[in-house]
mmCIF file of N, CA, C and O in Angstrom:
data_model
loop_
_atom_site.group_PDB
_atom_site.id
_atom_site.type_symbol
_atom_site.label_atom_id
_atom_site.label_comp_id
_atom_site.label_asym_id
_atom_site.label_seq_id
_atom_site.Cartn_x
_atom_site.Cartn_y
_atom_site.Cartn_z
ATOM 1 N N UNK A 1319 4.518 -20.493 -21.676
ATOM 2 C CA UNK A 1319 4.074 -19.697 -20.539
ATOM 3 C C UNK A 1319 4.079 -18.218 -20.919
ATOM 4 O O UNK A 1319 5.041 -17.734 -21.496
ATOM 5 N N UNK A 1320 2.992 -17.527 -20.636
ATOM 6 C CA UNK A 1320 2.906 -16.093 -20.888
ATOM 7 C C UNK A 1320 3.638 -15.325 -19.805
ATOM 8 O O UNK A 1320 3.522 -15.630 -18.629
ATOM 9 N N UNK A 1321 4.371 -14.318 -20.216
ATOM 10 C CA UNK A 1321 5.089 -13.453 -19.288
ATOM 11 C C UNK A 1321 4.099 -12.528 -18.598
ATOM 12 O O UNK A 1321 3.251 -11.928 -19.253
ATOM 13 N N UNK A 1322 4.192 -12.416 -17.284
ATOM 14 C CA UNK A 1322 3.338 -11.508 -16.510
ATOM 15 C C UNK A 1322 4.189 -10.740 -15.516
ATOM 16 O O UNK A 1322 5.205 -11.253 -15.032
ATOM 17 N N UNK A 1323 3.757 -9.542 -15.202
ATOM 18 C CA UNK A 1323 4.398 -8.738 -14.166
ATOM 19 C C UNK A 1323 3.344 -7.893 -13.468
ATOM 20 O O UNK A 1323 2.266 -7.650 -14.015
ATOM 21 N N UNK A 1324 3.677 -7.473 -12.278
ATOM 22 C CA UNK A 1324 2.773 -6.606 -11.527
ATOM 23 C C UNK A 1324 2.938 -5.166 -12.018
ATOM 24 O O UNK A 1324 3.926 -4.832 -12.696
ATOM 25 N N UNK A 1325 2.006 -4.318 -11.647
ATOM 26 C CA UNK A 1325 2.129 -2.899 -11.994
ATOM 27 C C UNK A 1325 3.373 -2.288 -11.357
ATOM 28 O O UNK A 1325 4.050 -1.467 -11.982
ATOM 29 N N UNK A 1326 3.670 -2.686 -10.134
ATOM 30 C CA UNK A 1326 4.862 -2.161 -9.460
ATOM 31 C C UNK A 1326 6.124 -2.551 -10.252
ATOM 32 O O UNK A 1326 7.006 -1.720 -10.479
ATOM 33 N N UNK A 1327 6.197 -3.801 -10.684
ATOM 34 C CA UNK A 1327 7.352 -4.252 -11.464
ATOM 35 C C UNK A 1327 7.460 -3.487 -12.779
ATOM 36 O O UNK A 1327 8.565 -3.112 -13.190
ATOM 37 N N UNK A 1328 6.340 -3.233 -13.418
ATOM 38 C CA UNK A 1328 6.345 -2.475 -14.674
ATOM 39 C C UNK A 1328 6.876 -1.060 -14.443
ATOM 40 O O UNK A 1328 7.678 -0.554 -15.241
ATOM 41 N N UNK A 1329 6.447 -0.454 -13.343
ATOM 42 C CA UNK A 1329 6.918 0.905 -13.016
ATOM 43 C C UNK A 1329 8.414 0.902 -12.747
ATOM 44 O O UNK A 1329 9.162 1.726 -13.303
ATOM 45 N N UNK A 1330 8.858 -0.014 -11.928
ATOM 46 C CA UNK A 1330 10.274 -0.089 -11.569
ATOM 47 C C UNK A 1330 11.131 -0.384 -12.799
ATOM 48 O O UNK A 1330 12.200 0.208 -12.970
ATOM 49 N N UNK A 1331 10.643 -1.250 -13.679
ATOM 50 C CA UNK A 1331 11.384 -1.565 -14.905
ATOM 51 C C UNK A 1331 11.564 -0.352 -15.811
ATOM 52 O O UNK A 1331 12.520 -0.291 -16.582
ATOM 53 N N UNK A 1332 10.647 0.600 -15.728
ATOM 54 C CA UNK A 1332 10.776 1.848 -16.508
ATOM 55 C C UNK A 1332 11.632 2.882 -15.786
ATOM 56 O O UNK A 1332 11.880 3.972 -16.301
ATOM 57 N N UNK A 1333 12.070 2.559 -14.559
ATOM 58 C CA UNK A 1333 12.930 3.475 -13.814
ATOM 59 C C UNK A 1333 12.183 4.645 -13.210
ATOM 60 O O UNK A 1333 12.757 5.717 -13.000
ATOM 61 N N UNK A 1334 10.900 4.450 -12.939
ATOM 62 C CA UNK A 1334 10.066 5.522 -12.391
ATOM 63 C C UNK A 1334 9.780 5.295 -10.913
ATOM 64 O O UNK A 1334 9.601 4.161 -10.475
ATOM 65 N N UNK A 1335 9.702 6.392 -10.178
ATOM 66 C CA UNK A 1335 9.267 6.306 -8.788
ATOM 67 C C UNK A 1335 7.751 6.435 -8.754
ATOM 68 O O UNK A 1335 7.123 6.875 -9.735
ATOM 69 N N UNK A 1336 7.186 6.076 -7.637
ATOM 70 C CA UNK A 1336 5.733 6.205 -7.493
ATOM 71 C C UNK A 1336 5.323 7.680 -7.569
ATOM 72 O O UNK A 1336 4.259 8.005 -8.099
ATOM 73 N N UNK A 1337 6.199 8.573 -7.113
ATOM 74 C CA UNK A 1337 5.918 10.014 -7.205
ATOM 75 C C UNK A 1337 5.919 10.476 -8.659
ATOM 76 O O UNK A 1337 5.098 11.309 -9.049
ATOM 77 N N UNK A 1338 6.843 9.939 -9.457
ATOM 78 C CA UNK A 1338 6.880 10.274 -10.895
ATOM 79 C C UNK A 1338 5.552 9.928 -11.556
ATOM 80 O O UNK A 1338 4.993 10.718 -12.320
ATOM 81 N N UNK A 1339 5.068 8.721 -11.269
ATOM 82 C CA UNK A 1339 3.827 8.238 -11.893
ATOM 83 C C UNK A 1339 2.636 9.050 -11.402
ATOM 84 O O UNK A 1339 1.758 9.412 -12.199
ATOM 85 N N UNK A 1340 2.603 9.346 -10.125
ATOM 86 C CA UNK A 1340 1.500 10.151 -9.582
ATOM 87 C C UNK A 1340 1.455 11.514 -10.276
ATOM 88 O O UNK A 1340 0.382 11.986 -10.664
ATOM 89 N N UNK A 1341 2.600 12.109 -10.446
ATOM 90 C CA UNK A 1341 2.671 13.424 -11.098
ATOM 91 C C UNK A 1341 2.219 13.339 -12.556
ATOM 92 O O UNK A 1341 1.443 14.177 -13.027
ATOM 93 N N UNK A 1342 2.667 12.318 -13.275
ATOM 94 C CA UNK A 1342 2.325 12.181 -14.696
ATOM 95 C C UNK A 1342 0.848 11.873 -14.916
ATOM 96 O O UNK A 1342 0.283 12.257 -15.942
ATOM 97 N N UNK A 1343 0.227 11.186 -13.956
ATOM 98 C CA UNK A 1343 -1.180 10.812 -14.109
ATOM 99 C C UNK A 1343 -2.130 11.795 -13.434
ATOM 100 O O UNK A 1343 -3.338 11.716 -13.650
ATOM 101 N N UNK A 1344 -1.602 12.679 -12.600
ATOM 102 C CA UNK A 1344 -2.455 13.600 -11.862
ATOM 103 C C UNK A 1344 -3.176 12.930 -10.701
ATOM 104 O O UNK A 1344 -4.157 13.468 -10.180
ATOM 105 N N UNK A 1345 -2.680 11.771 -10.293
ATOM 106 C CA UNK A 1345 -3.260 11.038 -9.161
ATOM 107 C C UNK A 1345 -2.340 11.208 -7.959
ATOM 108 O O UNK A 1345 -1.168 11.554 -8.097
ATOM 109 N N UNK A 1346 -2.855 10.931 -6.777
ATOM 110 C CA UNK A 1346 -2.004 11.015 -5.598
ATOM 111 C C UNK A 1346 -1.205 9.722 -5.452
ATOM 112 O O UNK A 1346 -1.571 8.674 -5.995
ATOM 113 N N UNK A 1347 -0.109 9.805 -4.741
ATOM 114 C CA UNK A 1347 0.769 8.659 -4.507
ATOM 115 C C UNK A 1347 -0.012 7.501 -3.904
ATOM 116 O O UNK A 1347 0.181 6.343 -4.277
ATOM 117 N N UNK A 1348 -0.909 7.801 -2.964
ATOM 118 C CA UNK A 1348 -1.697 6.748 -2.311
ATOM 119 C C UNK A 1348 -2.564 5.985 -3.315
ATOM 120 O O UNK A 1348 -2.749 4.773 -3.181
ATOM 121 N N UNK A 1349 -3.085 6.665 -4.305
ATOM 122 C CA UNK A 1349 -3.918 6.005 -5.314
ATOM 123 C C UNK A 1349 -3.082 5.045 -6.153
ATOM 124 O O UNK A 1349 -3.480 3.902 -6.373
ATOM 125 N N UNK A 1350 -1.927 5.497 -6.600
ATOM 126 C CA UNK A 1350 -1.050 4.629 -7.392
ATOM 127 C C UNK A 1350 -0.617 3.433 -6.551
ATOM 128 O O UNK A 1350 -0.654 2.285 -7.019
ATOM 129 N N UNK A 1351 -0.253 3.683 -5.332
ATOM 130 C CA UNK A 1351 0.161 2.613 -4.430
ATOM 131 C C UNK A 1351 -0.959 1.594 -4.211
ATOM 132 O O UNK A 1351 -0.723 0.379 -4.214
ATOM 133 N N UNK A 1352 -2.173 2.098 -4.048
ATOM 134 C CA UNK A 1352 -3.335 1.221 -3.848
ATOM 135 C C UNK A 1352 -3.500 0.256 -5.019
ATOM 136 O O UNK A 1352 -3.676 -0.953 -4.825
ATOM 137 N N UNK A 1353 -3.411 0.778 -6.235
ATOM 138 C CA UNK A 1353 -3.601 -0.077 -7.409
ATOM 139 C C UNK A 1353 -2.390 -0.951 -7.703
ATOM 140 O O UNK A 1353 -2.517 -1.980 -8.339
ATOM 141 N N UNK A 1354 -1.221 -0.566 -7.227
ATOM 142 C CA UNK A 1354 -0.074 -1.465 -7.340
ATOM 143 C C UNK A 1354 -0.241 -2.659 -6.401
ATOM 144 O O UNK A 1354 0.149 -3.770 -6.744
ATOM 145 N N UNK A 1355 -0.836 -2.423 -5.246
ATOM 146 C CA UNK A 1355 -1.062 -3.503 -4.281
ATOM 147 C C UNK A 1355 -2.196 -4.424 -4.712
ATOM 148 O O UNK A 1355 -2.155 -5.625 -4.453
ATOM 149 N N UNK A 1356 -3.219 -3.849 -5.353
ATOM 150 C CA UNK A 1356 -4.369 -4.637 -5.796
ATOM 151 C C UNK A 1356 -4.974 -3.976 -7.030
ATOM 152 O O UNK A 1356 -5.695 -2.990 -6.926
ATOM 153 N N UNK A 1357 -4.681 -4.529 -8.184
ATOM 154 C CA UNK A 1357 -5.147 -3.943 -9.446
ATOM 155 C C UNK A 1357 -6.493 -4.507 -9.893
ATOM 156 O O UNK A 1357 -6.933 -4.242 -11.004
ATOM 157 N N UNK A 1358 -7.147 -5.245 -9.013
ATOM 158 C CA UNK A 1358 -8.417 -5.880 -9.357
ATOM 159 C C UNK A 1358 -9.450 -4.880 -9.865
ATOM 160 O O UNK A 1358 -10.134 -5.143 -10.849
ATOM 161 N N UNK A 1359 -9.559 -3.748 -9.217
ATOM 162 C CA UNK A 1359 -10.613 -2.791 -9.571
ATOM 163 C C UNK A 1359 -10.068 -1.474 -10.122
ATOM 164 O O UNK A 1359 -10.710 -0.435 -10.001
ATOM 165 N N UNK A 1360 -8.909 -1.514 -10.755
ATOM 166 C CA UNK A 1360 -8.327 -0.287 -11.308
ATOM 167 C C UNK A 1360 -9.221 0.238 -12.435
ATOM 168 O O UNK A 1360 -9.686 -0.538 -13.277
ATOM 169 N N UNK A 1361 -9.495 1.529 -12.442
ATOM 170 C CA UNK A 1361 -10.309 2.088 -13.530
ATOM 171 C C UNK A 1361 -9.609 1.904 -14.882
ATOM 172 O O UNK A 1361 -8.386 2.020 -14.990
ATOM 173 N N UNK A 1362 -10.395 1.615 -15.897
ATOM 174 C CA UNK A 1362 -9.855 1.331 -17.223
ATOM 175 C C UNK A 1362 -9.018 2.488 -17.763
ATOM 176 O O UNK A 1362 -7.954 2.262 -18.345
ATOM 177 N N UNK A 1363 -9.467 3.716 -17.558
ATOM 178 C CA UNK A 1363 -8.719 4.860 -18.086
ATOM 179 C C UNK A 1363 -7.343 4.984 -17.435
ATOM 180 O O UNK A 1363 -6.355 5.285 -18.111
ATOM 181 N N UNK A 1364 -7.252 4.702 -16.142
ATOM 182 C CA UNK A 1364 -5.958 4.746 -15.463
ATOM 183 C C UNK A 1364 -5.069 3.606 -15.939
ATOM 184 O O UNK A 1364 -3.875 3.793 -16.172
ATOM 185 N N UNK A 1365 -5.644 2.426 -16.115
ATOM 186 C CA UNK A 1365 -4.857 1.293 -16.589
ATOM 187 C C UNK A 1365 -4.263 1.593 -17.964
ATOM 188 O O UNK A 1365 -3.075 1.363 -18.208
ATOM 189 N N UNK A 1366 -5.063 2.133 -18.865
ATOM 190 C CA UNK A 1366 -4.574 2.468 -20.206
ATOM 191 C C UNK A 1366 -3.455 3.501 -20.126
ATOM 192 O O UNK A 1366 -2.437 3.387 -20.820
ATOM 193 N N UNK A 1367 -3.632 4.485 -19.260
ATOM 194 C CA UNK A 1367 -2.603 5.511 -19.087
ATOM 195 C C UNK A 1367 -1.303 4.901 -18.551
ATOM 196 O O UNK A 1367 -0.211 5.199 -19.046
ATOM 197 N N UNK A 1368 -1.417 4.031 -17.553
ATOM 198 C CA UNK A 1368 -0.226 3.397 -16.983
ATOM 199 C C UNK A 1368 0.481 2.505 -18.001
ATOM 200 O O UNK A 1368 1.713 2.509 -18.085
ATOM 201 N N UNK A 1369 -0.281 1.757 -18.785
ATOM 202 C CA UNK A 1369 0.323 0.903 -19.808
ATOM 203 C C UNK A 1369 1.128 1.735 -20.807
ATOM 204 O O UNK A 1369 2.188 1.318 -21.257
ATOM 205 N N UNK A 1370 0.610 2.915 -21.130
ATOM 206 C CA UNK A 1370 1.338 3.812 -22.022
ATOM 207 C C UNK A 1370 2.611 4.352 -21.388
ATOM 208 O O UNK A 1370 3.666 4.396 -22.030
ATOM 209 N N UNK A 1371 2.526 4.730 -20.141
ATOM 210 C CA UNK A 1371 3.701 5.245 -19.426
ATOM 211 C C UNK A 1371 4.755 4.150 -19.285
ATOM 212 O O UNK A 1371 5.944 4.388 -19.497
ATOM 213 N N UNK A 1372 4.319 2.946 -18.929
ATOM 214 C CA UNK A 1372 5.243 1.845 -18.684
ATOM 215 C C UNK A 1372 5.691 1.143 -19.965
ATOM 216 O O UNK A 1372 6.620 0.360 -19.944
ATOM 217 N N UNK A 1373 4.963 1.416 -21.067
ATOM 218 C CA UNK A 1373 5.249 0.781 -22.359
ATOM 219 C C UNK A 1373 5.201 -0.745 -22.250
ATOM 220 O O UNK A 1373 6.105 -1.445 -22.697
ATOM 221 N N UNK A 1374 4.123 -1.209 -21.649
ATOM 222 C CA UNK A 1374 3.917 -2.645 -21.445
ATOM 223 C C UNK A 1374 2.559 -3.022 -22.031
ATOM 224 O O UNK A 1374 1.561 -2.354 -21.762
ATOM 225 N N UNK A 1375 2.496 -4.090 -22.822
ATOM 226 C CA UNK A 1375 1.205 -4.539 -23.345
ATOM 227 C C UNK A 1375 0.283 -5.029 -22.237
ATOM 228 O O UNK A 1375 0.737 -5.592 -21.233
ATOM 229 N N UNK A 1376 -0.992 -4.840 -22.428
ATOM 230 C CA UNK A 1376 -2.033 -5.232 -21.481
ATOM 231 C C UNK A 1376 -1.874 -6.681 -21.015
ATOM 232 O O UNK A 1376 -1.975 -6.993 -19.848
ATOM 233 N N UNK A 1377 -1.594 -7.573 -21.966
ATOM 234 C CA UNK A 1377 -1.542 -9.002 -21.644
ATOM 235 C C UNK A 1377 -0.344 -9.376 -20.770
ATOM 236 O O UNK A 1377 -0.280 -10.479 -20.253
ATOM 237 N N UNK A 1378 0.602 -8.463 -20.573
ATOM 238 C CA UNK A 1378 1.761 -8.748 -19.721
ATOM 239 C C UNK A 1378 1.523 -8.380 -18.259
ATOM 240 O O UNK A 1378 2.359 -8.659 -17.409
ATOM 241 N N UNK A 1379 0.394 -7.737 -17.959
ATOM 242 C CA UNK A 1379 0.121 -7.288 -16.588
ATOM 243 C C UNK A 1379 -0.689 -8.331 -15.831
ATOM 244 O O UNK A 1379 -1.688 -8.850 -16.333
ATOM 245 N N UNK A 1380 -0.244 -8.618 -14.626
ATOM 246 C CA UNK A 1380 -0.984 -9.482 -13.711
ATOM 247 C C UNK A 1380 -2.041 -8.631 -13.029
ATOM 248 O O UNK A 1380 -1.718 -7.612 -12.420
ATOM 249 N N UNK A 1381 -3.298 -9.027 -13.150
ATOM 250 C CA UNK A 1381 -4.383 -8.315 -12.483
ATOM 251 C C UNK A 1381 -4.799 -9.086 -11.251
ATOM 252 O O UNK A 1381 -5.107 -10.268 -11.324
ATOM 253 N N UNK A 1382 -4.784 -8.412 -10.139
ATOM 254 C CA UNK A 1382 -5.156 -9.033 -8.869
ATOM 255 C C UNK A 1382 -4.335 -8.433 -7.746
ATOM 256 O O UNK A 1382 -3.692 -7.390 -7.906
ATOM 257 N N UNK A 1383 -4.370 -9.110 -6.621
ATOM 258 C CA UNK A 1383 -3.609 -8.654 -5.464
ATOM 259 C C UNK A 1383 -2.152 -9.031 -5.648
ATOM 260 O O UNK A 1383 -1.827 -10.161 -5.976
ATOM 261 N N UNK A 1384 -1.291 -8.050 -5.428
ATOM 262 C CA UNK A 1384 0.141 -8.276 -5.589
ATOM 263 C C UNK A 1384 0.614 -9.425 -4.691
ATOM 264 O O UNK A 1384 1.473 -10.208 -5.076
ATOM 265 N N UNK A 1385 0.005 -9.560 -3.525
ATOM 266 C CA UNK A 1385 0.383 -10.620 -2.589
ATOM 267 C C UNK A 1385 0.068 -12.010 -3.147
ATOM 268 O O UNK A 1385 0.632 -13.005 -2.689
ATOM 269 N N UNK A 1386 -0.816 -12.095 -4.139
ATOM 270 C CA UNK A 1386 -1.170 -13.377 -4.745
ATOM 271 C C UNK A 1386 -0.331 -13.688 -5.988
ATOM 272 O O UNK A 1386 -0.465 -14.757 -6.572
ATOM 273 N N UNK A 1387 0.528 -12.780 -6.380
ATOM 274 C CA UNK A 1387 1.309 -12.945 -7.603
ATOM 275 C C UNK A 1387 2.224 -14.165 -7.550
ATOM 276 O O UNK A 1387 2.331 -14.906 -8.513
ATOM 277 N N UNK A 1388 2.873 -14.391 -6.411
ATOM 278 C CA UNK A 1388 3.776 -15.542 -6.299
ATOM 279 C C UNK A 1388 3.004 -16.848 -6.425
ATOM 280 O O UNK A 1388 3.495 -17.800 -7.021
ATOM 281 N N UNK A 1389 1.795 -16.903 -5.906
ATOM 282 C CA UNK A 1389 0.951 -18.077 -6.082
ATOM 283 C C UNK A 1389 0.609 -18.284 -7.542
ATOM 284 O O UNK A 1389 0.566 -19.407 -8.031
ATOM 285 N N UNK A 1390 0.390 -17.203 -8.249
ATOM 286 C CA UNK A 1390 0.119 -17.256 -9.691
ATOM 287 C C UNK A 1390 1.319 -17.866 -10.412
ATOM 288 O O UNK A 1390 1.174 -18.741 -11.255
ATOM 289 N N UNK A 1391 2.521 -17.429 -10.055
ATOM 290 C CA UNK A 1391 3.714 -17.964 -10.689
ATOM 291 C C UNK A 1391 3.890 -19.444 -10.391
ATOM 292 O O UNK A 1391 4.239 -20.223 -11.265
ATOM 293 N N UNK A 1392 3.625 -19.841 -9.155
ATOM 294 C CA UNK A 1392 3.746 -21.244 -8.786
ATOM 295 C C UNK A 1392 2.762 -22.106 -9.584
ATOM 296 O O UNK A 1392 3.116 -23.182 -10.050
ATOM 297 N N UNK A 1393 1.541 -21.628 -9.772
ATOM 298 C CA UNK A 1393 0.538 -22.376 -10.541
ATOM 299 C C UNK A 1393 0.958 -22.500 -12.004
ATOM 300 O O UNK A 1393 0.748 -23.522 -12.628
ATOM 301 N N UNK A 1394 1.566 -21.450 -12.547
ATOM 302 C CA UNK A 1394 2.006 -21.470 -13.940
ATOM 303 C C UNK A 1394 3.125 -22.499 -14.128
ATOM 304 O O UNK A 1394 3.185 -23.177 -15.132
ATOM 305 N N UNK A 1395 4.020 -22.636 -13.149
ATOM 306 C CA UNK A 1395 5.108 -23.613 -13.233
ATOM 307 C C UNK A 1395 4.551 -25.034 -13.250
ATOM 308 O O UNK A 1395 5.041 -25.883 -13.973
ATOM 309 N N UNK A 1396 3.534 -25.272 -12.457
ATOM 310 C CA UNK A 1396 2.930 -26.600 -12.360
ATOM 311 C C UNK A 1396 2.269 -26.986 -13.679
ATOM 312 O O UNK A 1396 2.379 -28.110 -14.127
ATOM 313 N N UNK A 1397 1.606 -26.041 -14.326
ATOM 314 C CA UNK A 1397 0.867 -26.341 -15.550
ATOM 315 C C UNK A 1397 1.741 -26.261 -16.804
ATOM 316 O O UNK A 1397 1.307 -26.639 -17.875
ATOM 317 N N UNK A 1398 2.946 -25.733 -16.659
ATOM 318 C CA UNK A 1398 3.827 -25.577 -17.835
ATOM 319 C C UNK A 1398 4.474 -26.885 -18.232
ATOM 320 O O UNK A 1398 4.615 -27.808 -17.555
#
């Protein structure tokens, strides 16, 4: 099973607040929050920047609605 995490989990694991990330990326808090809730349409340049800040490989990030993440985990358990 491949390890996956949400953008919010990646941020929290690095010990950063949403304000820290907004400041480092030059984006507003609402923008970061929006993409943490649903990373489906996150711009590629922002995603690359966040991966660098969080020090997480691309393949470890769950892309989609954060509310669907638990369903993703349940499906992975069934197929594992």
